[in-house]
Short mmCIF file of C-alpha atoms in Angstrom, two decimals:
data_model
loop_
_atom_site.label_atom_id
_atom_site.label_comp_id
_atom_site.label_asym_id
_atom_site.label_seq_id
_atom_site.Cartn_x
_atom_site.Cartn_y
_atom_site.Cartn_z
CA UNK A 246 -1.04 0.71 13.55
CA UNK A 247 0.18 -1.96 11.07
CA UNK A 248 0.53 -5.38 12.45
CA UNK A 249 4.61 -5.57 12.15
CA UNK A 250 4.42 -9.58 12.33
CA UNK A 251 2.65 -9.52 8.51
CA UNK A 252 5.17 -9.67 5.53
CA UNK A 253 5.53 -6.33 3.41
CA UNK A 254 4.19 -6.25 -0.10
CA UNK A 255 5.79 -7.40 -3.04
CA UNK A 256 6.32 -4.86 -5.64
CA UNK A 257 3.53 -5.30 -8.16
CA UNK A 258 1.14 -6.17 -5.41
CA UNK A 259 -2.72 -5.24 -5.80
CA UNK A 260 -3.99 -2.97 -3.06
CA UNK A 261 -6.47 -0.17 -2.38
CA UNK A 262 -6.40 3.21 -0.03
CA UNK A 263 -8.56 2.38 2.97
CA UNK A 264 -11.42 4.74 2.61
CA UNK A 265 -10.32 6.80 -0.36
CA UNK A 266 -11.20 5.04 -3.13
CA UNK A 267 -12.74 1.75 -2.92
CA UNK A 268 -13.96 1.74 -6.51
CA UNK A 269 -10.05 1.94 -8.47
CA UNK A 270 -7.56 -0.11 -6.95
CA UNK A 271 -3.33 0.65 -7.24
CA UNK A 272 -0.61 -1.22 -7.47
CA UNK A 273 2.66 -1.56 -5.49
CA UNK A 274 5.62 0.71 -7.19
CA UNK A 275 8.61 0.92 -4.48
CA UNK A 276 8.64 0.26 -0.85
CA UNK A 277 10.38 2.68 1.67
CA UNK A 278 14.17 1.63 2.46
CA UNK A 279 14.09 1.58 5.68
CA UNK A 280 11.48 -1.16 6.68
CA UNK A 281 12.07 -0.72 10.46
CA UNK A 282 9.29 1.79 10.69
CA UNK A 283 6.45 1.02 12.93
CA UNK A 284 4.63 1.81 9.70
CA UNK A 285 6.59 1.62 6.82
CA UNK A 286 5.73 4.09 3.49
CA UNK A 287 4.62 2.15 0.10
CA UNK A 288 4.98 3.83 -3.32
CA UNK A 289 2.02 3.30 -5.54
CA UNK A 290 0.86 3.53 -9.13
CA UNK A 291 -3.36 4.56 -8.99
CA UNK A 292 -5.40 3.03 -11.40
CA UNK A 293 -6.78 5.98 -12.33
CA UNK A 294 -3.39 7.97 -13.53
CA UNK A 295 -0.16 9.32 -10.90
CA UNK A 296 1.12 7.83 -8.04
CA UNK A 297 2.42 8.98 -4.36
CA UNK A 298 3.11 7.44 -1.12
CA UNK A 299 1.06 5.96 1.29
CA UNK A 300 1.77 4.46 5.02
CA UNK A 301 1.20 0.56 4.96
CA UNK A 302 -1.75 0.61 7.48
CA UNK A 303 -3.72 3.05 4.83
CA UNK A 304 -3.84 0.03 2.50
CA UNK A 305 -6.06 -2.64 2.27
CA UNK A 306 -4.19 -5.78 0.21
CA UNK A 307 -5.88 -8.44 -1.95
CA UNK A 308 -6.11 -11.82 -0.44
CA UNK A 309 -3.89 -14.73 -2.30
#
């Protein structure tokens, strides 16, 4: 499960699908409006063309 105490992403934010594809990253489109999911949905643009939704504890964020 995602650790609820950590910030959501900004939109724009650089990320990657946990064991998908490690190789082409995505970035951060649209989050899901209601953020009091124990795992909250995050809209993403994929490097390599398209875009979909993904739960938060799929992704794997770069660090600051």
């Amino acid at each position: 499960m995602t650790d609820t105490t950590k910030p959501l992403p900004v939109i724009g934010s650089r990320c990657w699908r946990d064991l998908i594809s490690p190789e082409s990253g995505a970035t951060v489109l649209n989050l899901a409006g209601d953020s009091s999911d124990a795992d909250p949905m995050v809209e993403l643009a994929y490097d390599e063309g398209g875009s979909g939704w993904w739960p938060l504890s799929t992704l794997v964020f770069e660090q600051p």
